[in-house]
């Protein structure tokens, strides 16, 4: 359903009081909007302008209240959300047209969001045969980044999608609530963290899109089978930032950057609406992913949801073009049809189903306590369990990302190792005289246990995150070391089992590389002589290679000098040719000037001759006329 609301006109200093009254909140001047119950049209001097008449479900003038708009447009949406249907209501329009007032309202005239919150709990209380679990979250999209308004510092949250939860924002804080007062307190907290700014059109202009989301889960109160379905519905109440024109708002600096992001996201929203309003055969790709706003509201735009759109407009004549654009958006949105259905979950994905047994056990344990304390404990238990599940999901996602990163690093290391092996194929075993030189190139054995201490600890700080290892570990476990390990906690040193005399047996690979102490002197001298001859041969090869490289360097220098000479010669030839071309150009230019002078003289002579011909033609014509007159006179006589 789509409705249009006109805000009251702002008082104008230059206009008279009598000229500010018009039919249905029009504007001062020759053009004004005429409002009917469900139609609106633009008049120019009391004559309808072609192509500017629109029809919607409801059209409200400046005298309507938020309560009436809620009753006609949103109340049925709230009842459907309690019954298991997804629902979305959002306000769309230019800046300073009344969107935030429509959604949030004031103390005297509450908006759609507070009215919907109270209506949800009242409707849930009327359903005596069902048990409800309601949780809320509040986010904003500021400069195309998602921020959590209920938690300071939660910025740039990512969007994910799963079969069970659909499209959701990861890391967003969700609070389980029992009554409307708790929700209104969370709304006040979120409004305090929201981005606002001052422009020429509005003192407190919204600089971000906000989405207040309520997840409503319900099940039959007296269900006997644990496999019964759980109804899970999502209600989105959205306050969009207004589209802006820089000359009117006077935005610059930070405000200009905010306005660009706002206009871009609203343009993508309009593109999505345009695609959805087309015929099914002509409809192409729908760009939901081009904006985070349309990505989050994907199910509400042409999907499984009941959606209500309130388009706000300004009645002044200066805003005629912006109002016409808003009405065209609303007209296209009216052509979009959704396919809403009740959302029932049979698996353990529903939070209500997972928490039901724990809560029932807690009720039995606290049956003798006061009922109010019991409800508070149950609410605390629910929030703690929900936070632990969200933390578990976050850790699972981080673990998955770390696993992917590790696989990527392992793949890169494997490729690097293969490239190194390929580059080092010229090094063969035959170049080394004995195994002692090969041992130098071997990777050190990291599996050997160095001489030191082995400390036996019980259950103290098993988590690696809370037990950082110091950079330099000595061979003695003193008190300062364990204070570093435990972050200042004093540990009983009697618990340490010192085994400083522990010796690691040598590995089989090391026994082949180590030279035995009982080696004869002759054999050792022969081995060293062989090693020296091998090193001498390598040195000779290196000198020969160096000589070859020096010769190549000389050849390259000679080639470079010859190329420089050719370059200078070609540059000289080019300069000489350029001078010749310049001389020819000057000659041609001189000839062209002479030709222009000849053409000018010819034109003057031609004009003079044409003047003579004209005078002769005039004289001959006069003579002919005189002859004709004389003939007529002679004929009459």
Coordinates of C-alpha atoms in Angstrom, one line a residue:
X1 CA 0.0 0.0 0.0
X2 CA 1.2 3.5 -0.9
X3 CA 0.1 6.8 0.6
X4 CA 1.2 10.4 0.2
X5 CA 1.3 13.0 3.0
X6 CA 1.7 16.8 2.6
X7 CA 3.2 18.6 5.5
X8 CA 1.9 22.1 6.5
X9 CA 3.4 24.9 4.5
X10 CA 6.2 26.9 6.1
X11 CA 5.4 30.6 6.7
X12 CA 6.9 32.8 4.1
X13 CA 8.2 36.3 5.0
X14 CA 7.6 37.7 1.4
X15 CA 4.1 36.4 0.9
X16 CA 0.9 37.9 2.3
X17 CA -1.2 36.0 4.8
X18 CA -4.1 35.8 2.4
X19 CA -2.0 34.3 -0.4
X20 CA -0.7 31.5 1.8
X21 CA -4.2 29.8 2.0
X22 CA -4.8 27.4 -0.8
X23 CA -6.7 24.3 -1.6
X24 CA -5.3 21.2 0.1
X25 CA -1.9 22.7 1.0
X26 CA -0.8 24.2 -2.3
X27 CA 1.8 26.9 -2.8
X28 CA 2.2 30.6 -3.2
X29 CA 2.2 31.5 -6.9
X30 CA 0.6 30.3 -10.1
X31 CA 1.0 26.6 -9.4
X32 CA -0.5 24.6 -6.6
X33 CA -1.4 21.0 -5.7
X34 CA -5.1 20.0 -5.4
X35 CA -5.7 17.1 -3.0
X36 CA -8.7 14.7 -3.0
X37 CA -9.4 11.7 -0.8
X38 CA -7.2 9.4 -3.0
X39 CA -6.0 11.6 -5.8
X40 CA -3.7 14.6 -6.3
X41 CA -3.1 16.8 -9.3
X42 CA -1.1 19.9 -10.2
X43 CA -2.9 23.1 -11.2
X44 CA -1.6 26.1 -13.1
X45 CA -3.9 29.1 -12.7
X46 CA -6.7 26.7 -11.6
X47 CA -6.2 24.6 -14.8
X48 CA -4.9 21.0 -14.4
X49 CA -1.4 20.4 -15.9
X50 CA -1.4 17.3 -18.2
X51 CA 0.5 14.3 -16.9
X52 CA 0.6 15.4 -13.2
X53 CA -2.5 13.6 -11.8
X54 CA -1.9 10.6 -9.5
X55 CA -4.1 8.2 -7.6
X56 CA -3.0 6.3 -4.5
X57 CA -4.5 4.4 -1.6
X58 CA -4.6 7.5 0.6
X59 CA -3.6 11.1 0.2
X60 CA -3.3 13.2 3.4
X61 CA -3.3 16.9 3.7
X62 CA -1.5 19.0 6.4
X63 CA -4.3 18.6 9.0
X64 CA -4.0 14.8 9.4
X65 CA -2.4 13.2 12.5
X66 CA 0.1 10.4 12.8
X67 CA -2.4 8.3 14.6
X68 CA -4.8 8.4 11.7
X69 CA -2.0 7.5 9.2
X70 CA -1.1 4.6 11.4
X71 CA -4.6 3.4 11.7
X72 CA -5.3 3.5 8.0
X73 CA -1.9 2.3 6.7
X74 CA 0.2 0.4 9.3
X75 CA -2.1 -1.2 11.9
X76 CA -3.1 -4.1 9.6
X77 CA 0.6 -4.6 8.9
X78 CA 1.3 -5.0 12.6
X79 CA -1.5 -7.5 13.1
X80 CA -0.1 -9.5 10.1
X81 CA 3.4 -9.4 11.6
X82 CA 2.1 -10.9 14.9
X83 CA 0.4 -13.6 12.8
X84 CA 3.7 -14.6 11.2
X85 CA 4.0 -12.3 8.1
X86 CA 7.0 -10.2 7.4
X87 CA 6.2 -6.5 7.3
X88 CA 8.0 -3.2 6.4
X89 CA 6.9 0.4 6.6
X90 CA 9.1 3.3 5.5
X91 CA 8.8 7.0 4.7
X92 CA 10.2 8.4 1.5
X93 CA 10.6 12.0 0.3
X94 CA 12.8 15.0 0.0
X95 CA 14.6 16.5 2.9
X96 CA 12.5 18.6 5.3
X97 CA 9.3 17.0 4.1
X98 CA 8.3 15.3 7.4
X99 CA 9.6 11.8 7.2
X100 CA 11.2 11.7 10.7
X101 CA 8.1 13.3 12.2
X102 CA 5.9 10.7 10.5
X103 CA 8.0 7.8 11.8
X104 CA 9.0 9.0 15.3
X105 CA 6.5 11.8 16.0
X106 CA 6.5 13.9 19.1
X107 CA 5.3 13.8 22.6
X108 CA 1.8 15.2 21.7
X109 CA 1.6 13.2 18.4
X110 CA 3.5 9.9 18.5
X111 CA 4.8 8.6 15.2
X112 CA 4.4 5.2 13.5
X113 CA 7.3 3.5 15.3
X114 CA 6.1 4.1 19.0
X115 CA 2.5 3.3 18.0
X116 CA 3.6 0.1 16.3
X117 CA 5.7 -1.0 19.3
X118 CA 2.8 -0.6 21.7
X119 CA 0.4 -2.2 19.3
X120 CA 2.6 -5.3 18.9
X121 CA 2.6 -6.0 22.6
X122 CA -1.1 -5.4 22.9
X123 CA -1.9 -7.7 20.0
X124 CA 0.4 -10.4 21.4
X125 CA -1.3 -10.1 24.8
X126 CA -4.7 -10.7 23.1
X127 CA -3.4 -14.0 21.5
X128 CA -3.8 -16.1 24.7
X129 CA -3.1 -19.4 22.9
X130 CA 0.4 -18.5 21.8
X131 CA 3.8 -17.8 23.5
X132 CA 5.8 -14.9 22.0
X133 CA 9.5 -14.1 22.0
X134 CA 10.3 -10.6 20.7
X135 CA 13.8 -9.2 20.1
X136 CA 14.8 -5.8 18.6
X137 CA 17.8 -4.2 16.9
X138 CA 18.4 -0.7 15.7
X139 CA 20.9 0.2 12.9
X140 CA 21.8 3.1 10.6
X141 CA 23.4 3.3 7.2
X142 CA 25.7 6.3 7.3
X143 CA 27.9 7.0 4.2
X144 CA 27.1 3.4 3.0
X145 CA 28.5 1.9 6.2
X146 CA 26.3 0.0 8.7
X147 CA 26.5 1.2 12.4
X148 CA 24.8 -0.4 15.4
X149 CA 22.9 2.4 17.2
X150 CA 22.5 0.3 20.4
X151 CA 26.3 -0.3 20.9
X152 CA 28.9 2.5 20.6
X153 CA 31.9 1.6 18.5
X154 CA 30.1 -1.1 16.4
X155 CA 30.8 0.4 12.9
X156 CA 31.1 -1.1 9.4
X157 CA 29.2 -4.2 10.1
X158 CA 29.0 -6.7 7.2
X159 CA 25.9 -8.2 5.5
X160 CA 25.5 -11.9 5.2
X161 CA 22.9 -14.3 3.9
X162 CA 21.9 -17.8 4.9
X163 CA 19.0 -20.2 4.2
X164 CA 17.7 -20.0 7.7
X165 CA 18.0 -16.3 8.5
X166 CA 17.9 -14.8 5.0
X167 CA 19.7 -11.5 4.7
X168 CA 21.0 -10.2 8.0
X169 CA 23.7 -7.9 9.5
X170 CA 26.4 -9.8 11.3
X171 CA 27.5 -8.5 14.7
X172 CA 24.3 -6.5 15.3
X173 CA 23.2 -6.3 18.9
X174 CA 19.7 -7.8 19.5
X175 CA 17.9 -7.3 22.8
X176 CA 15.1 -9.6 24.0
X177 CA 12.2 -7.5 25.4
X178 CA 9.1 -8.1 27.4
X179 CA 7.2 -4.8 27.2
X180 CA 6.9 -1.6 25.1
X181 CA 8.7 0.5 27.7
X182 CA 11.9 -1.4 27.3
X183 CA 11.7 -1.0 23.5
X184 CA 11.1 2.8 23.8
X185 CA 14.2 3.1 26.0
X186 CA 16.3 1.3 23.4
X187 CA 14.8 3.7 20.8
X188 CA 15.9 6.7 22.8
X189 CA 19.4 5.2 23.1
X190 CA 19.6 4.7 19.4
X191 CA 18.3 8.2 18.5
X192 CA 21.0 9.7 20.7
X193 CA 23.7 7.8 18.7
X194 CA 22.2 8.7 15.3
X195 CA 23.9 11.2 12.9
X196 CA 22.1 14.5 12.5
X197 CA 23.2 17.8 10.9
X198 CA 22.0 21.3 10.1
X199 CA 21.3 22.5 6.5
X200 CA 19.6 25.5 5.0
X201 CA 16.4 23.5 4.7
X202 CA 16.3 21.8 8.1
X203 CA 17.8 22.5 11.5
X204 CA 18.0 18.8 12.5
X205 CA 18.4 16.9 9.2
X206 CA 18.8 13.1 9.2
X207 CA 22.1 12.2 7.7
X208 CA 21.6 8.5 7.6
X209 CA 18.9 5.8 6.9
X210 CA 17.8 4.0 10.1
X211 CA 16.2 0.6 10.3
X212 CA 14.4 -0.5 13.5
X213 CA 13.9 -4.2 13.3
X214 CA 11.7 -6.4 15.5
X215 CA 11.9 -10.2 15.2
X216 CA 8.7 -11.8 16.5
X217 CA 8.7 -15.6 17.3
X218 CA 5.6 -17.4 18.5
X219 CA 4.5 -21.0 19.1
X220 CA 1.4 -22.7 20.5
X221 CA 1.2 -22.4 24.2
X222 CA 0.1 -26.0 24.8
X223 CA 2.0 -27.8 22.1
X224 CA 2.7 -31.5 22.8
X225 CA 5.1 -32.3 20.0
X226 CA 8.5 -30.7 19.9
X227 CA 8.3 -30.8 16.1
X228 CA 5.5 -28.2 15.9
X229 CA 6.2 -25.2 13.7
X230 CA 7.5 -21.9 15.1
X231 CA 6.3 -18.7 13.4
X232 CA 9.1 -16.2 12.9
X233 CA 8.3 -12.8 11.3
X234 CA 10.5 -9.7 10.8
X235 CA 9.1 -6.2 11.1
X236 CA 11.2 -3.3 9.6
X237 CA 10.3 0.3 10.4
X238 CA 12.5 2.5 8.3
X239 CA 13.2 6.2 8.4
X240 CA 15.0 7.2 5.2
X241 CA 17.1 10.3 4.9
X242 CA 15.7 12.8 2.4
X243 CA 17.0 13.4 -1.1
X244 CA 18.8 16.8 -1.4
X245 CA 19.7 19.4 -3.9
X246 CA 23.0 21.2 -3.1
X247 CA 21.9 24.7 -4.1
X248 CA 18.9 24.5 -1.7
X249 CA 20.6 22.8 1.2
X250 CA 23.9 24.7 0.9
X251 CA 25.8 21.6 1.9
X252 CA 29.6 21.6 1.8
X253 CA 32.4 19.5 3.3
X254 CA 31.1 16.7 5.5
X255 CA 27.4 17.6 4.7
X256 CA 28.2 17.4 1.0
X257 CA 29.7 14.0 1.3
X258 CA 26.7 12.8 3.3
X259 CA 24.3 14.2 0.7
X260 CA 26.1 12.3 -2.1
X261 CA 25.8 9.0 -0.3
X262 CA 22.1 9.7 0.5
X263 CA 21.2 10.6 -3.0
X264 CA 23.1 7.6 -4.4
X265 CA 21.3 5.1 -2.2
X266 CA 17.9 6.7 -2.9
X267 CA 18.6 6.6 -6.6
X268 CA 19.4 2.8 -6.4
X269 CA 16.2 2.4 -4.4
X270 CA 14.3 4.1 -7.3
X271 CA 16.0 1.9 -9.8
X272 CA 15.0 -1.3 -7.9
X273 CA 11.4 0.0 -7.8
X274 CA 11.5 0.7 -11.5
X275 CA 12.7 -2.8 -12.3
X276 CA 10.1 -4.4 -10.0
X277 CA 7.3 -2.3 -11.6
X278 CA 8.0 -3.6 -15.1
X279 CA 6.3 -6.5 -16.7
X280 CA 7.7 -9.9 -15.8
X281 CA 8.8 -10.6 -19.4
X282 CA 10.6 -7.3 -19.7
X283 CA 12.1 -7.2 -16.2
X284 CA 15.9 -7.5 -16.2
X285 CA 18.4 -7.8 -13.4
X286 CA 17.3 -6.2 -10.2
X287 CA 20.2 -4.3 -8.6
X288 CA 19.6 -5.2 -4.9
X289 CA 23.3 -5.5 -4.2
X290 CA 24.2 -2.0 -5.5
X291 CA 23.2 -0.5 -2.2
X292 CA 23.2 -1.7 1.4
X293 CA 19.8 -0.2 1.9
X294 CA 18.2 -2.3 -0.9
X295 CA 20.2 -5.3 0.1
X296 CA 18.8 -5.3 3.7
X297 CA 15.3 -4.5 2.5
X298 CA 15.4 -7.1 -0.4
X299 CA 12.5 -9.2 1.0
X300 CA 10.4 -6.1 1.5
X301 CA 10.8 -4.9 -2.1
X302 CA 8.9 -7.3 -4.2
X303 CA 9.5 -10.3 -1.9
X304 CA 7.9 -12.2 1.0
X305 CA 6.6 -9.2 3.0
X306 CA 3.6 -6.9 3.4
X307 CA 4.9 -3.3 2.7
X308 CA 3.5 0.1 3.4
X309 CA 5.1 3.2 1.9
X310 CA 4.4 6.8 3.1
X311 CA 5.7 9.4 0.7
X312 CA 6.0 12.8 2.3
X313 CA 5.9 16.0 0.2
X314 CA 6.4 19.7 0.6
X315 CA 3.5 21.9 -0.7
X316 CA 5.5 25.1 -1.6
X317 CA 5.8 26.0 -5.2
X318 CA 9.6 26.2 -4.9
X319 CA 9.6 22.4 -4.3
X320 CA 7.3 21.5 -7.2
X321 CA 9.9 19.4 -9.1
X322 CA 11.0 17.5 -6.0
X323 CA 7.3 16.8 -5.1
X324 CA 6.6 15.6 -8.7
X325 CA 9.6 13.2 -8.4
X326 CA 8.3 11.8 -5.1
X327 CA 4.8 11.3 -6.6
X328 CA 6.3 9.5 -9.6
X329 CA 8.3 7.2 -7.3
X330 CA 5.1 6.5 -5.3
X331 CA 3.2 5.8 -8.5
X332 CA 5.8 3.2 -9.7
X333 CA 5.9 1.7 -6.2
X334 CA 2.1 1.2 -6.4
X335 CA 2.7 -1.2 -9.4
X336 CA 4.9 -3.5 -7.4
X337 CA 3.2 -6.6 -5.9
X338 CA 4.6 -8.8 -3.1
X339 CA 3.9 -12.4 -2.3
X340 CA 3.6 -12.5 1.5
X341 CA 3.1 -15.8 3.3
X342 CA 3.3 -17.0 6.9
X343 CA 6.9 -17.9 8.0
X344 CA 7.0 -21.2 9.8
X345 CA 10.2 -23.0 11.0
X346 CA 10.3 -26.7 11.9
X347 CA 14.0 -26.8 12.7
X348 CA 15.9 -25.6 15.7
X349 CA 16.7 -22.3 13.9
X350 CA 14.1 -20.5 15.9
X351 CA 15.4 -19.0 19.1
X352 CA 12.1 -19.6 21.0
X353 CA 12.3 -23.3 20.3
X354 CA 15.9 -23.5 21.6
X355 CA 15.2 -21.7 24.8
X356 CA 11.9 -23.2 25.7
X357 CA 13.2 -26.1 27.8
X358 CA 15.7 -24.0 29.6
X359 CA 13.1 -21.4 30.5
X360 CA 10.6 -24.1 31.7
X361 CA 13.3 -25.6 34.0
X362 CA 14.1 -22.1 35.4
X363 CA 10.4 -21.5 36.0
X364 CA 10.1 -24.7 38.0
X365 CA 13.2 -23.8 40.1
X366 CA 11.9 -20.4 40.9
X367 CA 8.2 -21.2 41.3
X368 CA 8.2 -20.0 44.9
X369 CA 9.7 -16.6 44.1
X370 CA 7.9 -13.4 43.4
X371 CA 6.5 -13.3 39.9
X372 CA 8.1 -10.0 39.0
X373 CA 11.6 -11.2 40.0
X374 CA 10.9 -14.4 38.1
X375 CA 10.1 -12.6 34.9
X376 CA 13.3 -10.4 35.3
X377 CA 15.4 -13.6 35.8
X378 CA 13.8 -15.2 32.8
X379 CA 14.5 -12.1 30.6
X380 CA 18.1 -12.0 31.8
X381 CA 18.5 -15.7 31.1
X382 CA 17.1 -15.2 27.6
X383 CA 19.4 -12.3 26.8
X384 CA 22.5 -14.2 28.1
X385 CA 21.7 -17.2 26.0
X386 CA 21.0 -15.1 22.9
X387 CA 24.2 -13.2 23.3
X388 CA 26.2 -16.4 23.7
X389 CA 24.6 -17.7 20.5
X390 CA 25.4 -14.6 18.7
X391 CA 29.0 -14.7 20.0
X392 CA 29.2 -18.4 18.9
X393 CA 28.0 -17.4 15.4
X394 CA 30.6 -14.6 15.3
X395 CA 33.4 -16.9 16.3
X396 CA 32.3 -19.5 13.8
X397 CA 32.4 -16.9 11.0
X398 CA 35.8 -15.7 12.2
X399 CA 37.1 -19.2 12.2
X400 CA 35.9 -19.8 8.7
X401 CA 37.6 -16.6 7.5
X402 CA 40.8 -17.6 9.3
X403 CA 40.6 -21.1 7.7
X404 CA 40.2 -19.5 4.2
X405 CA 43.1 -17.2 4.9
X406 CA 45.3 -20.1 6.0
X407 CA 44.5 -22.1 2.9
X408 CA 45.4 -19.0 0.8
X409 CA 48.7 -18.6 2.6
X410 CA 49.5 -22.3 2.3
X411 CA 48.8 -22.1 -1.4
X412 CA 51.0 -19.1 -1.8
X413 CA 53.8 -20.8 0.2
X414 CA 53.5 -23.9 -2.0
X415 CA 53.8 -21.8 -5.2
X416 CA 56.7 -19.9 -3.8
X417 CA 58.5 -23.1 -2.8
X418 CA 58.0 -24.5 -6.3
X419 CA 59.4 -21.4 -7.9
X420 CA 62.4 -21.5 -5.6
X421 CA 63.0 -25.2 -6.4
X422 CA 62.8 -24.3 -10.1
X423 CA 65.3 -21.4 -9.8
X424 CA 67.7 -23.6 -7.8
X425 CA 67.9 -26.5 -10.2
X426 CA 71.4 -25.5 -11.3
X427 CA 72.7 -26.5 -7.8
X428 CA 73.4 -30.2 -7.8
X429 CA 74.7 -32.5 -5.2
X430 CA 77.8 -33.2 -7.3
X431 CA 79.1 -29.7 -6.7
X432 CA 79.7 -30.5 -3.0
X433 CA 82.5 -32.7 -1.9
X434 CA 80.9 -34.3 1.1
X435 CA 77.8 -34.3 3.2
X436 CA 79.0 -31.6 5.6
X437 CA 78.4 -28.9 2.9
X438 CA 75.0 -30.3 2.2
X439 CA 74.1 -30.0 5.9
X440 CA 74.6 -26.3 5.7
X441 CA 71.8 -26.0 3.1
X442 CA 69.4 -28.2 5.1
X443 CA 66.4 -26.7 7.0
X444 CA 67.1 -26.7 10.7
X445 CA 65.3 -29.4 12.6
X446 CA 62.6 -27.6 14.6
X447 CA 61.3 -30.8 16.2
X448 CA 64.2 -31.2 18.5
X449 CA 63.6 -30.2 22.1
X450 CA 66.1 -27.7 23.4
X451 CA 67.7 -28.1 26.8
X452 CA 65.7 -26.1 29.3
X453 CA 62.9 -26.5 31.7
X454 CA 59.5 -28.2 31.5
X455 CA 56.8 -26.6 33.6
X456 CA 53.7 -28.6 34.6
X457 CA 50.6 -26.4 35.1
X458 CA 47.1 -27.4 36.1
X459 CA 44.0 -25.6 34.9
X460 CA 45.5 -22.1 35.1
X461 CA 44.7 -20.0 32.0
X462 CA 44.3 -22.7 29.4
X463 CA 43.0 -20.2 26.8
X464 CA 45.9 -19.1 24.6
X465 CA 44.3 -15.7 24.1
X466 CA 44.8 -14.9 27.8
X467 CA 48.2 -16.5 28.1
X468 CA 50.7 -14.7 25.8
X469 CA 54.1 -16.2 25.7
X470 CA 57.0 -13.7 26.4
X471 CA 59.4 -13.0 23.6
X472 CA 62.5 -14.1 25.4
X473 CA 62.3 -17.2 27.5
X474 CA 65.3 -18.2 29.6
X475 CA 66.2 -21.6 30.9
X476 CA 65.1 -20.7 34.5
X477 CA 61.5 -20.3 35.5
X478 CA 61.6 -17.4 37.9
X479 CA 58.7 -15.5 39.5
X480 CA 58.8 -12.6 37.0
X481 CA 58.3 -15.0 34.1
X482 CA 55.1 -16.5 35.5
X483 CA 53.9 -13.0 36.3
X484 CA 54.2 -12.2 32.6
X485 CA 52.4 -15.4 31.7
X486 CA 49.5 -14.8 34.1
X487 CA 49.4 -11.0 33.5
X488 CA 50.4 -10.2 37.1
X489 CA 48.7 -13.2 38.8
X490 CA 51.2 -14.8 41.3
X491 CA 51.6 -18.5 40.7
X492 CA 52.8 -21.0 43.3
X493 CA 56.3 -21.9 42.2
X494 CA 56.1 -25.2 44.1
X495 CA 53.8 -26.5 41.4
X496 CA 56.7 -26.4 38.9
X497 CA 58.5 -29.6 38.1
X498 CA 62.0 -28.7 37.0
X499 CA 63.8 -31.1 34.6
X500 CA 66.8 -29.0 33.6
X501 CA 69.0 -32.0 33.0
X502 CA 66.7 -33.3 30.2
X503 CA 68.7 -34.2 27.1
X504 CA 67.0 -34.8 23.8
X505 CA 68.4 -37.9 21.9
X506 CA 69.8 -37.0 18.6
X507 CA 67.7 -37.7 15.6
X508 CA 68.7 -40.2 12.9
X509 CA 69.4 -37.4 10.4
X510 CA 71.7 -35.6 12.8
X511 CA 73.8 -38.8 13.4
X512 CA 74.8 -38.8 9.7
X513 CA 75.7 -35.1 9.7
X514 CA 77.8 -35.0 12.9
X515 CA 81.5 -35.9 12.4
X516 CA 82.6 -38.6 15.0
X517 CA 85.2 -37.6 17.5
X518 CA 87.3 -40.8 16.8
X519 CA 88.0 -39.7 13.2
X520 CA 91.7 -40.3 12.3
X521 CA 93.9 -37.3 11.6
X522 CA 94.8 -38.5 8.1
X523 CA 91.3 -39.0 7.1
X524 CA 90.3 -35.6 8.5
X525 CA 93.2 -33.9 6.7
X526 CA 92.1 -35.6 3.4
X527 CA 88.5 -34.5 3.9
X528 CA 89.6 -30.9 4.6
X529 CA 91.9 -30.9 1.6
X530 CA 89.1 -32.1 -0.6
X531 CA 86.8 -29.4 0.8
X532 CA 89.5 -26.8 0.1
X533 CA 90.0 -28.0 -3.4
X534 CA 86.2 -27.9 -3.9
X535 CA 86.1 -24.3 -2.6
X536 CA 89.1 -23.3 -4.8
X537 CA 87.3 -24.7 -7.8
X538 CA 84.2 -22.8 -6.9
X539 CA 86.2 -19.6 -6.6
X540 CA 87.8 -20.2 -10.0
X541 CA 84.4 -20.7 -11.5
X542 CA 83.1 -17.5 -9.9
X543 CA 86.1 -15.6 -11.3
X544 CA 85.5 -16.9 -14.7
X545 CA 81.8 -16.0 -14.5
X546 CA 82.8 -12.5 -13.3
X547 CA 85.1 -12.1 -16.3
X548 CA 82.3 -13.1 -18.6
X549 CA 79.9 -10.7 -17.0
X550 CA 82.5 -7.9 -17.4
X551 CA 82.9 -8.6 -21.1
X552 CA 79.2 -8.5 -21.5
X553 CA 79.1 -5.2 -19.6
X554 CA 81.7 -3.7 -22.0
X555 CA 79.7 -4.9 -25.0
X556 CA 76.6 -3.4 -23.6
X557 CA 78.4 -0.1 -23.0
X558 CA 79.6 0.0 -26.6
X559 CA 76.2 -0.8 -27.9
X560 CA 74.7 1.9 -25.7
X561 CA 77.2 4.5 -27.0
X562 CA 76.4 3.5 -30.6
X563 CA 72.7 3.9 -29.9
X564 CA 73.3 7.3 -28.4
X565 CA 75.2 8.4 -31.5
X566 CA 72.5 7.1 -33.8
X567 CA 69.9 8.9 -31.6
X568 CA 71.8 12.2 -31.8
X569 CA 72.2 11.8 -35.6
X570 CA 68.5 11.1 -36.1
X571 CA 67.7 14.1 -33.8
X572 CA 69.9 16.3 -36.0
X573 CA 68.3 15.1 -39.2
X574 CA 64.9 15.6 -37.6
X575 CA 65.8 19.2 -36.7
X576 CA 67.1 19.9 -40.2
X577 CA 64.0 18.4 -41.7
X578 CA 61.8 20.4 -39.4
X579 CA 63.6 23.7 -40.4
X580 CA 62.9 22.8 -44.1
X581 CA 59.3 22.2 -43.4
X582 CA 59.0 25.5 -41.5
X583 CA 60.5 27.3 -44.4
X584 CA 58.1 25.7 -46.8
X585 CA 55.3 26.5 -44.5
X586 CA 56.3 30.2 -44.5
X587 CA 56.4 30.2 -48.3
X588 CA 53.0 28.6 -48.5
X589 CA 51.7 31.1 -46.0
X590 CA 53.0 34.0 -48.1
X591 CA 51.5 32.6 -51.2
X592 CA 48.1 32.2 -49.4
X593 CA 48.3 35.9 -48.3
X594 CA 48.9 36.9 -52.0
X595 CA 46.0 34.7 -53.1
X596 CA 43.8 36.3 -50.5
X597 CA 44.8 39.7 -51.7
X598 CA 43.9 38.7 -55.3
X599 CA 40.6 37.4 -54.2
X600 CA 39.8 40.6 -52.4
X601 CA 40.6 42.7 -55.5
X602 CA 38.6 40.4 -57.7
X603 CA 35.7 40.7 -55.2
X604 CA 35.8 44.5 -55.4
X605 CA 35.9 44.5 -59.2
X606 CA 33.1 42.0 -59.3
X607 CA 31.0 44.2 -57.0
X608 CA 31.7 47.3 -59.1
X609 CA 30.7 45.5 -62.3
X610 CA 27.6 44.2 -60.6
X611 CA 26.7 47.8 -59.6
X612 CA 27.1 48.9 -63.2
X613 CA 25.0 46.0 -64.4
X614 CA 22.3 46.9 -61.9
X615 CA 22.3 50.6 -63.0
X616 CA 22.1 49.5 -66.7
X617 CA 19.2 47.2 -65.9
X618 CA 17.4 50.0 -64.1
X619 CA 17.9 52.4 -67.0
X620 CA 16.8 49.9 -69.5
X621 CA 13.7 49.1 -67.5
X622 CA 12.8 52.8 -67.3
X623 CA 13.3 53.1 -71.1
X624 CA 11.0 50.1 -71.7
X625 CA 8.4 51.6 -69.4
X626 CA 8.5 54.9 -71.2
X627 CA 8.2 53.1 -74.6
X628 CA 5.1 51.3 -73.3
X629 CA 3.6 54.5 -72.1
X630 CA 4.2 56.3 -75.3
X631 CA 2.6 53.4 -77.2
X632 CA -0.5 53.5 -75.1
X633 CA -0.9 57.2 -75.5
X634 CA -0.5 56.9 -79.3
X635 CA -3.0 54.1 -79.4
X636 CA -5.5 56.2 -77.4
X637 CA -5.1 59.1 -79.8

